[in-house]
């Protein structure tokens, strides 16, 4: 059976927002960070992947300002739930770090009552509740989460309304295109497109067919 992995093209809708990260992220001047909450729960690994594909990071409360903003978003979007943070011990059991590499000991938060307990030796991912308290939970469980992008990651958006330099505007269709050279199955390709704010390319005209044919020719 032939492999279902294919190269794919991502079509990105034109958005000319200037001086920001992405239009679906909101900037906090106090935290100096862009944030985007996700209400649909995901396991920790998928949450991390989604944030990464959006050019962001699974959020961790690494400062009092970031913690305050995360709590505000939680109370607004999912007040009764814990959320996954980027703090994890998936590499070495009990050694907790953020995705960016900050050790848990340097993070200004407290544990919830009776936490951490590492129940059944299966809890390697850290959640945050509305009171700003941490708990360890199985990474395979599902929780809402927040993606963030610190201001020091900032770069100017291009004419396609994205910070990704691989997107290029074609004036014949007034659309932006990106050719992904990393093979993925259909569902992961769909995820990558959605996470980057676009969708899998659809041929809507003879002109667009020509544009895509020319793009494919660059990657023989």
PDB file of N, CA and C in Angstrom, residues 116-198:
ATOM      1  N   UNK A 116       2.136  18.184  44.881  1.00  0.00           N
ATOM      2  CA  UNK A 116       1.985  17.101  43.888  1.00  0.00           C
ATOM      3  C   UNK A 116       1.933  15.737  44.580  1.00  0.00           C
ATOM      4  N   UNK A 117       1.224  14.798  43.959  1.00  0.00           N
ATOM      5  CA  UNK A 117       1.157  13.456  44.541  1.00  0.00           C
ATOM      6  C   UNK A 117       1.629  12.362  43.584  1.00  0.00           C
ATOM      7  N   UNK A 118       1.814  12.701  42.302  1.00  0.00           N
ATOM      8  CA  UNK A 118       2.278  11.730  41.308  1.00  0.00           C
ATOM      9  C   UNK A 118       1.515  10.414  41.434  1.00  0.00           C
ATOM     10  N   UNK A 119       0.197  10.502  41.384  1.00  0.00           N
ATOM     11  CA  UNK A 119      -0.663   9.340  41.576  1.00  0.00           C
ATOM     12  C   UNK A 119      -0.323   8.228  40.584  1.00  0.00           C
ATOM     13  N   UNK A 120      -0.110   7.045  41.115  1.00  0.00           N
ATOM     14  CA  UNK A 120       0.220   5.857  40.317  1.00  0.00           C
ATOM     15  C   UNK A 120       1.475   6.056  39.471  1.00  0.00           C
ATOM     16  N   UNK A 121       2.287   7.015  39.862  1.00  0.00           N
ATOM     17  CA  UNK A 121       3.532   7.310  39.141  1.00  0.00           C
ATOM     18  C   UNK A 121       3.280   7.615  37.666  1.00  0.00           C
ATOM     19  N   UNK A 122       2.158   8.307  37.384  1.00  0.00           N
ATOM     20  CA  UNK A 122       1.767   8.573  36.005  1.00  0.00           C
ATOM     21  C   UNK A 122       1.475  10.053  35.750  1.00  0.00           C
ATOM     22  N   UNK A 123       1.915  10.938  36.644  1.00  0.00           N
ATOM     23  CA  UNK A 123       1.565  12.353  36.503  1.00  0.00           C
ATOM     24  C   UNK A 123       2.819  13.183  36.233  1.00  0.00           C
ATOM     25  N   UNK A 124       3.002  13.546  34.976  1.00  0.00           N
ATOM     26  CA  UNK A 124       4.216  14.260  34.568  1.00  0.00           C
ATOM     27  C   UNK A 124       3.941  15.619  33.948  1.00  0.00           C
ATOM     28  N   UNK A 125       2.678  16.046  33.941  1.00  0.00           N
ATOM     29  CA  UNK A 125       2.339  17.346  33.372  1.00  0.00           C
ATOM     30  C   UNK A 125       1.617  18.186  34.417  1.00  0.00           C
ATOM     31  N   UNK A 126       1.842  19.491  34.364  1.00  0.00           N
ATOM     32  CA  UNK A 126       1.366  20.390  35.407  1.00  0.00           C
ATOM     33  C   UNK A 126       0.190  21.224  34.915  1.00  0.00           C
ATOM     34  N   UNK A 127      -0.846  21.292  35.766  1.00  0.00           N
ATOM     35  CA  UNK A 127      -2.005  22.126  35.471  1.00  0.00           C
ATOM     36  C   UNK A 127      -2.027  23.335  36.399  1.00  0.00           C
ATOM     37  N   UNK A 128      -2.824  24.322  36.005  1.00  0.00           N
ATOM     38  CA  UNK A 128      -3.014  25.542  36.790  1.00  0.00           C
ATOM     39  C   UNK A 128      -4.505  25.723  37.026  1.00  0.00           C
ATOM     40  N   UNK A 129      -4.907  26.022  38.271  1.00  0.00           N
ATOM     41  CA  UNK A 129      -6.321  26.287  38.530  1.00  0.00           C
ATOM     42  C   UNK A 129      -6.577  27.787  38.657  1.00  0.00           C
ATOM     43  N   UNK A 130      -7.840  28.154  38.825  1.00  0.00           N
ATOM     44  CA  UNK A 130      -8.203  29.564  38.848  1.00  0.00           C
ATOM     45  C   UNK A 130      -7.647  30.334  40.016  1.00  0.00           C
ATOM     46  N   UNK A 131      -7.189  29.634  41.059  1.00  0.00           N
ATOM     47  CA  UNK A 131      -6.575  30.288  42.210  1.00  0.00           C
ATOM     48  C   UNK A 131      -5.076  30.487  42.034  1.00  0.00           C
ATOM     49  N   UNK A 132      -4.558  30.072  40.879  1.00  0.00           N
ATOM     50  CA  UNK A 132      -3.130  30.215  40.630  1.00  0.00           C
ATOM     51  C   UNK A 132      -2.297  29.116  41.247  1.00  0.00           C
ATOM     52  N   UNK A 133      -2.916  27.957  41.505  1.00  0.00           N
ATOM     53  CA  UNK A 133      -2.223  26.842  42.140  1.00  0.00           C
ATOM     54  C   UNK A 133      -1.954  25.725  41.137  1.00  0.00           C
ATOM     55  N   UNK A 134      -0.841  25.036  41.342  1.00  0.00           N
ATOM     56  CA  UNK A 134      -0.429  23.964  40.441  1.00  0.00           C
ATOM     57  C   UNK A 134      -0.857  22.597  40.960  1.00  0.00           C
ATOM     58  N   UNK A 135      -0.992  21.654  40.028  1.00  0.00           N
ATOM     59  CA  UNK A 135      -1.227  20.248  40.363  1.00  0.00           C
ATOM     60  C   UNK A 135      -0.597  19.400  39.273  1.00  0.00           C
ATOM     61  N   UNK A 136      -0.143  18.205  39.647  1.00  0.00           N
ATOM     62  CA  UNK A 136       0.387  17.302  38.625  1.00  0.00           C
ATOM     63  C   UNK A 136      -0.722  16.376  38.157  1.00  0.00           C
ATOM     64  N   UNK A 137      -0.757  16.150  36.835  1.00  0.00           N
ATOM     65  CA  UNK A 137      -1.810  15.361  36.215  1.00  0.00           C
ATOM     66  C   UNK A 137      -1.204  14.490  35.112  1.00  0.00           C
ATOM     67  N   UNK A 138      -1.894  13.396  34.727  1.00  0.00           N
ATOM     68  CA  UNK A 138      -1.428  12.606  33.585  1.00  0.00           C
ATOM     69  C   UNK A 138      -1.449  13.435  32.303  1.00  0.00           C
ATOM     70  N   UNK A 139      -0.410  13.349  31.533  1.00  0.00           N
ATOM     71  CA  UNK A 139      -0.315  14.125  30.288  1.00  0.00           C
ATOM     72  C   UNK A 139      -1.358  13.690  29.267  1.00  0.00           C
ATOM     73  N   UNK A 140      -1.847  12.457  29.396  1.00  0.00           N
ATOM     74  CA  UNK A 140      -2.802  11.932  28.421  1.00  0.00           C
ATOM     75  C   UNK A 140      -4.225  12.419  28.669  1.00  0.00           C
ATOM     76  N   UNK A 141      -4.497  12.974  29.856  1.00  0.00           N
ATOM     77  CA  UNK A 141      -5.811  13.560  30.099  1.00  0.00           C
ATOM     78  C   UNK A 141      -5.974  14.808  29.242  1.00  0.00           C
ATOM     79  N   UNK A 142      -7.202  15.276  29.114  1.00  0.00           N
ATOM     80  CA  UNK A 142      -7.440  16.470  28.300  1.00  0.00           C
ATOM     81  C   UNK A 142      -7.815  17.651  29.183  1.00  0.00           C
ATOM     82  N   UNK A 143      -7.323  18.810  28.809  1.00  0.00           N
ATOM     83  CA  UNK A 143      -7.578  20.054  29.526  1.00  0.00           C
ATOM     84  C   UNK A 143      -7.600  21.201  28.518  1.00  0.00           C
ATOM     85  N   UNK A 144      -8.285  22.303  28.836  1.00  0.00           N
ATOM     86  CA  UNK A 144      -8.079  23.530  28.061  1.00  0.00           C
ATOM     87  C   UNK A 144      -6.633  23.998  28.241  1.00  0.00           C
ATOM     88  N   UNK A 145      -6.222  24.974  27.469  1.00  0.00           N
ATOM     89  CA  UNK A 145      -4.843  25.454  27.555  1.00  0.00           C
ATOM     90  C   UNK A 145      -4.733  26.837  26.932  1.00  0.00           C
ATOM     91  N   UNK A 146      -3.588  27.451  27.126  1.00  0.00           N
ATOM     92  CA  UNK A 146      -3.315  28.786  26.591  1.00  0.00           C
ATOM     93  C   UNK A 146      -1.981  28.746  25.861  1.00  0.00           C
ATOM     94  N   UNK A 147      -1.943  29.297  24.670  1.00  0.00           N
ATOM     95  CA  UNK A 147      -0.679  29.492  23.957  1.00  0.00           C
ATOM     96  C   UNK A 147      -0.221  30.932  24.177  1.00  0.00           C
ATOM     97  N   UNK A 148       1.084  31.129  24.256  1.00  0.00           N
ATOM     98  CA  UNK A 148       1.578  32.501  24.376  1.00  0.00           C
ATOM     99  C   UNK A 148       2.860  32.687  23.579  1.00  0.00           C
ATOM    100  N   UNK A 149       3.143  33.949  23.316  1.00  0.00           N
ATOM    101  CA  UNK A 149       4.368  34.309  22.603  1.00  0.00           C
ATOM    102  C   UNK A 149       4.918  35.581  23.236  1.00  0.00           C
ATOM    103  N   UNK A 150       6.052  35.495  23.956  1.00  0.00           N
ATOM    104  CA  UNK A 150       6.625  36.673  24.593  1.00  0.00           C
ATOM    105  C   UNK A 150       7.011  37.749  23.584  1.00  0.00           C
ATOM    106  N   UNK A 151       7.006  38.990  24.039  1.00  0.00           N
ATOM    107  CA  UNK A 151       7.294  40.110  23.153  1.00  0.00           C
ATOM    108  C   UNK A 151       8.699  40.031  22.574  1.00  0.00           C
ATOM    109  N   UNK A 152       9.653  39.432  23.317  1.00  0.00           N
ATOM    110  CA  UNK A 152      11.018  39.368  22.795  1.00  0.00           C
ATOM    111  C   UNK A 152      11.152  38.412  21.622  1.00  0.00           C
ATOM    112  N   UNK A 153      10.063  37.676  21.280  1.00  0.00           N
ATOM    113  CA  UNK A 153      10.033  36.864  20.067  1.00  0.00           C
ATOM    114  C   UNK A 153       9.548  37.675  18.877  1.00  0.00           C
ATOM    115  N   UNK A 154       9.233  38.928  19.113  1.00  0.00           N
ATOM    116  CA  UNK A 154       8.490  39.717  18.135  1.00  0.00           C
ATOM    117  C   UNK A 154       9.267  39.950  16.840  1.00  0.00           C
ATOM    118  N   UNK A 155       8.570  39.771  15.749  1.00  0.00           N
ATOM    119  CA  UNK A 155       9.045  40.170  14.429  1.00  0.00           C
ATOM    120  C   UNK A 155       7.867  40.785  13.698  1.00  0.00           C
ATOM    121  N   UNK A 156       8.154  41.615  12.726  1.00  0.00           N
ATOM    122  CA  UNK A 156       7.081  42.287  12.004  1.00  0.00           C
ATOM    123  C   UNK A 156       6.357  41.316  11.075  1.00  0.00           C
ATOM    124  N   UNK A 157       5.047  41.508  10.985  1.00  0.00           N
ATOM    125  CA  UNK A 157       4.278  40.694  10.054  1.00  0.00           C
ATOM    126  C   UNK A 157       4.603  41.102   8.624  1.00  0.00           C
ATOM    127  N   UNK A 158       4.501  40.161   7.706  1.00  0.00           N
ATOM    128  CA  UNK A 158       4.764  40.459   6.303  1.00  0.00           C
ATOM    129  C   UNK A 158       3.468  40.807   5.579  1.00  0.00           C
ATOM    130  N   UNK A 159       3.526  40.899   4.279  1.00  0.00           N
ATOM    131  CA  UNK A 159       2.356  41.310   3.509  1.00  0.00           C
ATOM    132  C   UNK A 159       1.233  40.280   3.549  1.00  0.00           C
ATOM    133  N   UNK A 160       1.551  39.087   4.045  1.00  0.00           N
ATOM    134  CA  UNK A 160       0.519  38.058   4.191  1.00  0.00           C
ATOM    135  C   UNK A 160      -0.122  38.087   5.573  1.00  0.00           C
ATOM    136  N   UNK A 161       0.311  39.037   6.420  1.00  0.00           N
ATOM    137  CA  UNK A 161      -0.258  39.122   7.749  1.00  0.00           C
ATOM    138  C   UNK A 161       0.249  38.058   8.694  1.00  0.00           C
ATOM    139  N   UNK A 162       1.443  37.527   8.437  1.00  0.00           N
ATOM    140  CA  UNK A 162       2.019  36.487   9.275  1.00  0.00           C
ATOM    141  C   UNK A 162       3.494  36.782   9.506  1.00  0.00           C
ATOM    142  N   UNK A 163       4.045  36.219  10.583  1.00  0.00           N
ATOM    143  CA  UNK A 163       5.469  36.365  10.849  1.00  0.00           C
ATOM    144  C   UNK A 163       6.272  35.258  10.177  1.00  0.00           C
ATOM    145  N   UNK A 164       5.597  34.333   9.527  1.00  0.00           N
ATOM    146  CA  UNK A 164       6.267  33.219   8.852  1.00  0.00           C
ATOM    147  C   UNK A 164       6.783  33.682   7.493  1.00  0.00           C
ATOM    148  N   UNK A 165       8.107  33.719   7.295  1.00  0.00           N
ATOM    149  CA  UNK A 165       8.661  34.220   6.035  1.00  0.00           C
ATOM    150  C   UNK A 165       8.445  33.294   4.850  1.00  0.00           C
ATOM    151  N   UNK A 166       7.936  32.082   5.090  1.00  0.00           N
ATOM    152  CA  UNK A 166       7.722  31.140   3.990  1.00  0.00           C
ATOM    153  C   UNK A 166       6.426  31.396   3.235  1.00  0.00           C
ATOM    154  N   UNK A 167       5.595  32.295   3.746  1.00  0.00           N
ATOM    155  CA  UNK A 167       4.380  32.672   3.020  1.00  0.00           C
ATOM    156  C   UNK A 167       4.703  33.762   2.016  1.00  0.00           C
ATOM    157  N   UNK A 168       4.177  33.607   0.814  1.00  0.00           N
ATOM    158  CA  UNK A 168       4.398  34.593  -0.237  1.00  0.00           C
ATOM    159  C   UNK A 168       3.079  34.928  -0.922  1.00  0.00           C
ATOM    160  N   UNK A 169       2.886  36.214  -1.149  1.00  0.00           N
ATOM    161  CA  UNK A 169       1.671  36.690  -1.800  1.00  0.00           C
ATOM    162  C   UNK A 169       1.794  36.549  -3.306  1.00  0.00           C
ATOM    163  N   UNK A 170       0.786  35.956  -3.917  1.00  0.00           N
ATOM    164  CA  UNK A 170       0.704  35.915  -5.377  1.00  0.00           C
ATOM    165  C   UNK A 170      -0.386  36.896  -5.800  1.00  0.00           C
ATOM    166  N   UNK A 171       0.005  37.928  -6.524  1.00  0.00           N
ATOM    167  CA  UNK A 171      -0.927  39.000  -6.874  1.00  0.00           C
ATOM    168  C   UNK A 171      -1.981  38.556  -7.880  1.00  0.00           C
ATOM    169  N   UNK A 172      -1.748  37.437  -8.562  1.00  0.00           N
ATOM    170  CA  UNK A 172      -2.746  36.960  -9.519  1.00  0.00           C
ATOM    171  C   UNK A 172      -4.017  36.481  -8.816  1.00  0.00           C
ATOM    172  N   UNK A 173      -3.857  35.944  -7.630  1.00  0.00           N
ATOM    173  CA  UNK A 173      -5.022  35.467  -6.872  1.00  0.00           C
ATOM    174  C   UNK A 173      -5.273  36.301  -5.620  1.00  0.00           C
ATOM    175  N   UNK A 174      -4.312  37.176  -5.295  1.00  0.00           N
ATOM    176  CA  UNK A 174      -4.372  37.971  -4.062  1.00  0.00           C
ATOM    177  C   UNK A 174      -4.461  37.067  -2.832  1.00  0.00           C
ATOM    178  N   UNK A 175      -3.752  35.939  -2.906  1.00  0.00           N
ATOM    179  CA  UNK A 175      -3.689  34.993  -1.800  1.00  0.00           C
ATOM    180  C   UNK A 175      -2.235  34.645  -1.517  1.00  0.00           C
ATOM    181  N   UNK A 176      -2.009  34.150  -0.305  1.00  0.00           N
ATOM    182  CA  UNK A 176      -0.662  33.770   0.094  1.00  0.00           C
ATOM    183  C   UNK A 176      -0.546  32.249   0.162  1.00  0.00           C
ATOM    184  N   UNK A 177       0.623  31.745  -0.236  1.00  0.00           N
ATOM    185  CA  UNK A 177       0.832  30.301  -0.315  1.00  0.00           C
ATOM    186  C   UNK A 177       2.136  29.916   0.378  1.00  0.00           C
ATOM    187  N   UNK A 178       2.122  28.731   0.937  1.00  0.00           N
ATOM    188  CA  UNK A 178       3.326  28.156   1.538  1.00  0.00           C
ATOM    189  C   UNK A 178       3.367  26.677   1.194  1.00  0.00           C
ATOM    190  N   UNK A 179       4.513  26.218   0.729  1.00  0.00           N
ATOM    191  CA  UNK A 179       4.689  24.799   0.410  1.00  0.00           C
ATOM    192  C   UNK A 179       5.395  24.134   1.588  1.00  0.00           C
ATOM    193  N   UNK A 180       4.740  23.166   2.211  1.00  0.00           N
ATOM    194  CA  UNK A 180       5.331  22.423   3.324  1.00  0.00           C
ATOM    195  C   UNK A 180       6.110  21.233   2.779  1.00  0.00           C
ATOM    196  N   UNK A 181       7.367  21.157   3.115  1.00  0.00           N
ATOM    197  CA  UNK A 181       8.199  20.048   2.642  1.00  0.00           C
ATOM    198  C   UNK A 181       8.278  18.906   3.653  1.00  0.00           C
ATOM    199  N   UNK A 182       7.731  19.110   4.846  1.00  0.00           N
ATOM    200  CA  UNK A 182       7.691  18.036   5.844  1.00  0.00           C
ATOM    201  C   UNK A 182       6.464  17.170   5.579  1.00  0.00           C
ATOM    202  N   UNK A 183       6.639  15.895   5.231  1.00  0.00           N
ATOM    203  CA  UNK A 183       5.483  15.038   4.932  1.00  0.00           C
ATOM    204  C   UNK A 183       4.600  14.824   6.160  1.00  0.00           C
ATOM    205  N   UNK A 184       3.290  14.897   5.966  1.00  0.00           N
ATOM    206  CA  UNK A 184       2.324  14.635   7.032  1.00  0.00           C
ATOM    207  C   UNK A 184       1.122  13.920   6.438  1.00  0.00           C
ATOM    208  N   UNK A 185       0.424  13.138   7.260  1.00  0.00           N
ATOM    209  CA  UNK A 185      -0.826  12.573   6.782  1.00  0.00           C
ATOM    210  C   UNK A 185      -1.878  13.683   6.734  1.00  0.00           C
ATOM    211  N   UNK A 186      -3.057  13.364   6.212  1.00  0.00           N
ATOM    212  CA  UNK A 186      -4.043  14.414   5.956  1.00  0.00           C
ATOM    213  C   UNK A 186      -4.448  15.150   7.227  1.00  0.00           C
ATOM    214  N   UNK A 187      -4.696  14.418   8.309  1.00  0.00           N
ATOM    215  CA  UNK A 187      -5.167  15.074   9.526  1.00  0.00           C
ATOM    216  C   UNK A 187      -4.113  16.001  10.102  1.00  0.00           C
ATOM    217  N   UNK A 188      -2.834  15.589  10.061  1.00  0.00           N
ATOM    218  CA  UNK A 188      -1.766  16.454  10.564  1.00  0.00           C
ATOM    219  C   UNK A 188      -1.528  17.636   9.627  1.00  0.00           C
ATOM    220  N   UNK A 189      -1.677  17.413   8.328  1.00  0.00           N
ATOM    221  CA  UNK A 189      -1.565  18.521   7.377  1.00  0.00           C
ATOM    222  C   UNK A 189      -2.670  19.538   7.631  1.00  0.00           C
ATOM    223  N   UNK A 190      -3.868  19.040   7.874  1.00  0.00           N
ATOM    224  CA  UNK A 190      -4.997  19.918   8.181  1.00  0.00           C
ATOM    225  C   UNK A 190      -4.721  20.706   9.454  1.00  0.00           C
ATOM    226  N   UNK A 191      -4.169  20.032  10.472  1.00  0.00           N
ATOM    227  CA  UNK A 191      -3.830  20.699  11.725  1.00  0.00           C
ATOM    228  C   UNK A 191      -2.796  21.791  11.503  1.00  0.00           C
ATOM    229  N   UNK A 192      -1.747  21.482  10.731  1.00  0.00           N
ATOM    230  CA  UNK A 192      -0.704  22.471  10.475  1.00  0.00           C
ATOM    231  C   UNK A 192      -1.273  23.703   9.790  1.00  0.00           C
ATOM    232  N   UNK A 193      -2.126  23.485   8.811  1.00  0.00           N
ATOM    233  CA  UNK A 193      -2.737  24.607   8.098  1.00  0.00           C
ATOM    234  C   UNK A 193      -3.600  25.443   9.027  1.00  0.00           C
ATOM    235  N   UNK A 194      -4.443  24.769   9.786  1.00  0.00           N
ATOM    236  CA  UNK A 194      -5.340  25.472  10.700  1.00  0.00           C
ATOM    237  C   UNK A 194      -4.561  26.240  11.752  1.00  0.00           C
ATOM    238  N   UNK A 195      -3.514  25.622  12.301  1.00  0.00           N
ATOM    239  CA  UNK A 195      -2.718  26.267  13.339  1.00  0.00           C
ATOM    240  C   UNK A 195      -2.021  27.519  12.830  1.00  0.00           C
ATOM    241  N   UNK A 196      -1.664  27.522  11.558  1.00  0.00           N
ATOM    242  CA  UNK A 196      -0.988  28.687  10.990  1.00  0.00           C
ATOM    243  C   UNK A 196      -1.967  29.725  10.460  1.00  0.00           C
ATOM    244  N   UNK A 197      -3.259  29.496  10.676  1.00  0.00           N
ATOM    245  CA  UNK A 197      -4.254  30.483  10.287  1.00  0.00           C
ATOM    246  C   UNK A 197      -4.745  30.353   8.868  1.00  0.00           C
ATOM    247  N   UNK A 198      -4.445  29.247   8.218  1.00  0.00           N
ATOM    248  CA  UNK A 198      -4.850  29.055   6.834  1.00  0.00           C
ATOM    249  C   UNK A 198      -5.659  27.790   6.661  1.00  0.00           C
TER     250      UNK A 198
END
